[in-house]
Amino acid sequence: DDTNIDFVGVGSSEPLAKVDIIAQYIQNYDIEFVSFFDDSIKNVTAVKTYLDSEGMPNDVAHIKSEQGKTRLIRSFT
């Protein structure tokens, strides 16, 4: 069921812009878990660092395409 999944474009390539939007969601809604997938290692590192520092349960993955296959890499730091 994906009815409660939001896809949000932040209008910036800066990693902290992603962190700011996620922080706003956590502050304004009853968020208990965050999933974040991105092809930028800078973005996934910033988001993972933030979520872990807040003690927020999460699933953060770096998206990587290789040889026609898309992989989610969860061990990237």
Short mmCIF file of N, CA and C in Angstrom, two decimals:
data_model
loop_
_atom_site.label_atom_id
_atom_site.label_comp_id
_atom_site.label_asym_id
_atom_site.label_seq_id
_atom_site.Cartn_x
_atom_site.Cartn_y
_atom_site.Cartn_z
N ASP A 1 0.84 -1.18 0.00
CA ASP A 1 0.00 0.00 0.00
C ASP A 1 0.89 1.24 0.00
N ASP A 2 0.83 2.02 -1.06
CA ASP A 2 1.68 3.20 -1.15
C ASP A 2 0.89 4.50 -1.00
N THR A 3 -0.31 4.45 -0.45
CA THR A 3 -1.13 5.65 -0.33
C THR A 3 -0.53 6.68 0.63
N ASN A 4 0.31 6.27 1.55
CA ASN A 4 0.91 7.21 2.51
C ASN A 4 2.34 7.56 2.16
N ILE A 5 2.75 7.33 0.94
CA ILE A 5 4.11 7.64 0.52
C ILE A 5 4.10 8.97 -0.23
N ASP A 6 4.95 9.90 0.22
CA ASP A 6 5.10 11.18 -0.45
C ASP A 6 6.42 11.22 -1.21
N PHE A 7 6.35 11.70 -2.44
CA PHE A 7 7.55 11.97 -3.22
C PHE A 7 7.64 13.48 -3.33
N VAL A 8 8.72 14.05 -2.82
CA VAL A 8 8.83 15.50 -2.73
C VAL A 8 10.10 15.95 -3.43
N GLY A 9 9.95 16.83 -4.40
CA GLY A 9 11.10 17.48 -5.02
C GLY A 9 11.42 18.73 -4.23
N VAL A 10 12.67 18.96 -3.91
CA VAL A 10 13.02 20.11 -3.07
C VAL A 10 13.55 21.29 -3.86
N GLY A 11 13.77 21.13 -5.15
CA GLY A 11 14.21 22.25 -5.98
C GLY A 11 15.66 22.64 -5.77
N SER A 12 16.45 21.75 -5.20
CA SER A 12 17.86 22.03 -4.97
C SER A 12 18.64 20.73 -4.98
N SER A 13 19.88 20.81 -5.41
CA SER A 13 20.74 19.62 -5.37
C SER A 13 21.55 19.53 -4.08
N GLU A 14 21.39 20.53 -3.21
CA GLU A 14 22.13 20.55 -1.95
C GLU A 14 21.62 19.48 -0.99
N PRO A 15 22.50 18.66 -0.44
CA PRO A 15 22.07 17.62 0.50
C PRO A 15 21.29 18.16 1.69
N LEU A 16 21.68 19.31 2.22
CA LEU A 16 20.98 19.86 3.38
C LEU A 16 19.56 20.30 3.05
N ALA A 17 19.27 20.57 1.78
CA ALA A 17 17.89 20.89 1.38
C ALA A 17 17.00 19.67 1.59
N LYS A 18 17.52 18.50 1.30
CA LYS A 18 16.76 17.25 1.53
C LYS A 18 16.56 17.04 3.02
N VAL A 19 17.62 17.24 3.80
CA VAL A 19 17.54 17.09 5.25
C VAL A 19 16.50 18.05 5.82
N ASP A 20 16.49 19.30 5.36
CA ASP A 20 15.53 20.29 5.87
C ASP A 20 14.09 19.86 5.62
N ILE A 21 13.80 19.35 4.43
CA ILE A 21 12.43 18.91 4.11
C ILE A 21 12.05 17.73 4.99
N ILE A 22 12.94 16.79 5.15
CA ILE A 22 12.66 15.62 6.00
C ILE A 22 12.44 16.07 7.45
N ALA A 23 13.25 16.99 7.93
CA ALA A 23 13.10 17.50 9.30
C ALA A 23 11.73 18.17 9.47
N GLN A 24 11.29 18.91 8.45
CA GLN A 24 9.96 19.55 8.52
C GLN A 24 8.86 18.50 8.61
N TYR A 25 8.95 17.45 7.83
CA TYR A 25 7.95 16.38 7.89
C TYR A 25 7.94 15.74 9.28
N ILE A 26 9.12 15.47 9.83
CA ILE A 26 9.20 14.84 11.15
C ILE A 26 8.59 15.75 12.21
N GLN A 27 8.83 17.06 12.11
CA GLN A 27 8.30 18.01 13.09
C GLN A 27 6.80 18.22 12.95
N ASN A 28 6.28 18.17 11.73
CA ASN A 28 4.88 18.54 11.49
C ASN A 28 3.91 17.37 11.41
N TYR A 29 4.41 16.17 11.33
CA TYR A 29 3.55 14.99 11.19
C TYR A 29 4.02 13.91 12.17
N ASP A 30 3.16 12.94 12.36
CA ASP A 30 3.49 11.83 13.27
C ASP A 30 4.30 10.79 12.50
N ILE A 31 5.56 11.11 12.22
CA ILE A 31 6.43 10.24 11.43
C ILE A 31 7.12 9.25 12.36
N GLU A 32 7.05 7.98 12.01
CA GLU A 32 7.70 6.95 12.82
C GLU A 32 8.81 6.23 12.08
N PHE A 33 8.89 6.43 10.76
CA PHE A 33 9.89 5.74 9.95
C PHE A 33 10.08 6.52 8.66
N VAL A 34 11.33 6.65 8.21
CA VAL A 34 11.64 7.37 6.97
C VAL A 34 12.38 6.46 6.01
N SER A 35 11.90 6.40 4.78
CA SER A 35 12.62 5.74 3.69
C SER A 35 13.12 6.83 2.75
N PHE A 36 14.38 6.74 2.34
CA PHE A 36 14.96 7.73 1.44
C PHE A 36 15.90 7.02 0.49
N PHE A 37 15.66 7.18 -0.81
CA PHE A 37 16.48 6.56 -1.84
C PHE A 37 16.90 7.64 -2.82
N ASP A 38 18.18 7.69 -3.15
CA ASP A 38 18.69 8.73 -4.03
C ASP A 38 19.92 8.21 -4.77
N ASP A 39 20.19 8.79 -5.94
CA ASP A 39 21.37 8.38 -6.70
C ASP A 39 22.60 9.20 -6.33
N SER A 40 22.45 10.17 -5.45
CA SER A 40 23.58 10.98 -5.00
C SER A 40 24.09 10.48 -3.65
N ILE A 41 25.33 10.05 -3.62
CA ILE A 41 25.92 9.57 -2.37
C ILE A 41 25.97 10.69 -1.33
N LYS A 42 26.15 11.94 -1.76
CA LYS A 42 26.15 13.06 -0.82
C LYS A 42 24.78 13.19 -0.14
N ASN A 43 23.72 13.03 -0.92
CA ASN A 43 22.38 13.15 -0.35
C ASN A 43 22.07 12.02 0.63
N VAL A 44 22.37 10.78 0.25
CA VAL A 44 22.05 9.67 1.15
C VAL A 44 22.89 9.74 2.42
N THR A 45 24.14 10.17 2.31
CA THR A 45 24.99 10.30 3.49
C THR A 45 24.45 11.37 4.43
N ALA A 46 24.07 12.52 3.90
CA ALA A 46 23.53 13.60 4.73
C ALA A 46 22.24 13.19 5.41
N VAL A 47 21.34 12.57 4.67
CA VAL A 47 20.06 12.16 5.24
C VAL A 47 20.25 11.07 6.28
N LYS A 48 21.07 10.08 5.99
CA LYS A 48 21.33 9.00 6.94
C LYS A 48 21.94 9.54 8.23
N THR A 49 22.90 10.44 8.11
CA THR A 49 23.54 11.04 9.28
C THR A 49 22.51 11.78 10.13
N TYR A 50 21.66 12.56 9.48
CA TYR A 50 20.63 13.30 10.21
C TYR A 50 19.65 12.36 10.91
N LEU A 51 19.10 11.40 10.18
CA LEU A 51 18.10 10.50 10.76
C LEU A 51 18.68 9.71 11.93
N ASP A 52 19.89 9.22 11.78
CA ASP A 52 20.53 8.48 12.87
C ASP A 52 20.77 9.37 14.09
N SER A 53 21.15 10.63 13.85
CA SER A 53 21.39 11.55 14.97
C SER A 53 20.11 11.87 15.72
N GLU A 54 18.97 11.79 15.03
CA GLU A 54 17.67 12.05 15.64
C GLU A 54 17.06 10.79 16.24
N GLY A 55 17.70 9.65 16.02
CA GLY A 55 17.16 8.39 16.51
C GLY A 55 15.93 7.92 15.74
N MET A 56 15.77 8.42 14.52
CA MET A 56 14.61 8.07 13.69
C MET A 56 14.88 6.77 12.94
N PRO A 57 14.04 5.76 13.14
CA PRO A 57 14.19 4.53 12.35
C PRO A 57 14.10 4.87 10.86
N ASN A 58 14.96 4.21 10.05
CA ASN A 58 15.01 4.59 8.64
C ASN A 58 15.51 3.46 7.76
N ASP A 59 15.25 3.65 6.48
CA ASP A 59 15.79 2.80 5.42
C ASP A 59 16.32 3.76 4.36
N VAL A 60 17.61 4.00 4.37
CA VAL A 60 18.25 4.92 3.43
C VAL A 60 19.13 4.10 2.50
N ALA A 61 19.00 4.34 1.20
CA ALA A 61 19.79 3.56 0.24
C ALA A 61 20.27 4.44 -0.90
N HIS A 62 21.47 4.13 -1.36
CA HIS A 62 22.04 4.76 -2.54
C HIS A 62 21.60 3.95 -3.76
N ILE A 63 20.97 4.61 -4.71
CA ILE A 63 20.51 3.95 -5.93
C ILE A 63 21.65 3.97 -6.94
N LYS A 64 21.96 2.80 -7.46
CA LYS A 64 23.05 2.71 -8.43
C LYS A 64 22.61 1.82 -9.59
N SER A 65 22.79 2.31 -10.80
CA SER A 65 22.47 1.52 -11.99
C SER A 65 23.75 1.01 -12.61
N GLU A 66 23.79 -0.30 -12.84
CA GLU A 66 24.95 -0.93 -13.45
C GLU A 66 24.47 -2.01 -14.40
N GLN A 67 24.95 -1.97 -15.62
CA GLN A 67 24.67 -3.00 -16.61
C GLN A 67 23.18 -3.28 -16.74
N GLY A 68 22.39 -2.21 -16.78
CA GLY A 68 20.95 -2.34 -16.96
C GLY A 68 20.18 -2.76 -15.73
N LYS A 69 20.85 -2.87 -14.59
CA LYS A 69 20.19 -3.25 -13.35
C LYS A 69 20.28 -2.10 -12.35
N THR A 70 19.23 -1.92 -11.58
CA THR A 70 19.22 -0.91 -10.54
C THR A 70 19.38 -1.59 -9.19
N ARG A 71 20.34 -1.09 -8.41
CA ARG A 71 20.60 -1.68 -7.09
C ARG A 71 20.36 -0.62 -6.02
N LEU A 72 19.90 -1.06 -4.87
CA LEU A 72 19.81 -0.22 -3.69
C LEU A 72 20.93 -0.63 -2.75
N ILE A 73 21.86 0.27 -2.52
CA ILE A 73 23.02 -0.03 -1.68
C ILE A 73 22.81 0.64 -0.33
N ARG A 74 22.68 -0.18 0.70
CA ARG A 74 22.40 0.35 2.03
C ARG A 74 23.65 0.52 2.90
N SER A 75 24.76 -0.02 2.47
CA SER A 75 26.01 0.15 3.20
C SER A 75 26.90 1.06 2.36
N PHE A 76 26.89 2.35 2.65
CA PHE A 76 27.56 3.31 1.78
C PHE A 76 28.46 4.28 2.52
N THR A 77 28.53 4.20 3.84
CA THR A 77 29.35 5.19 4.56
C THR A 77 30.73 4.66 4.81
#
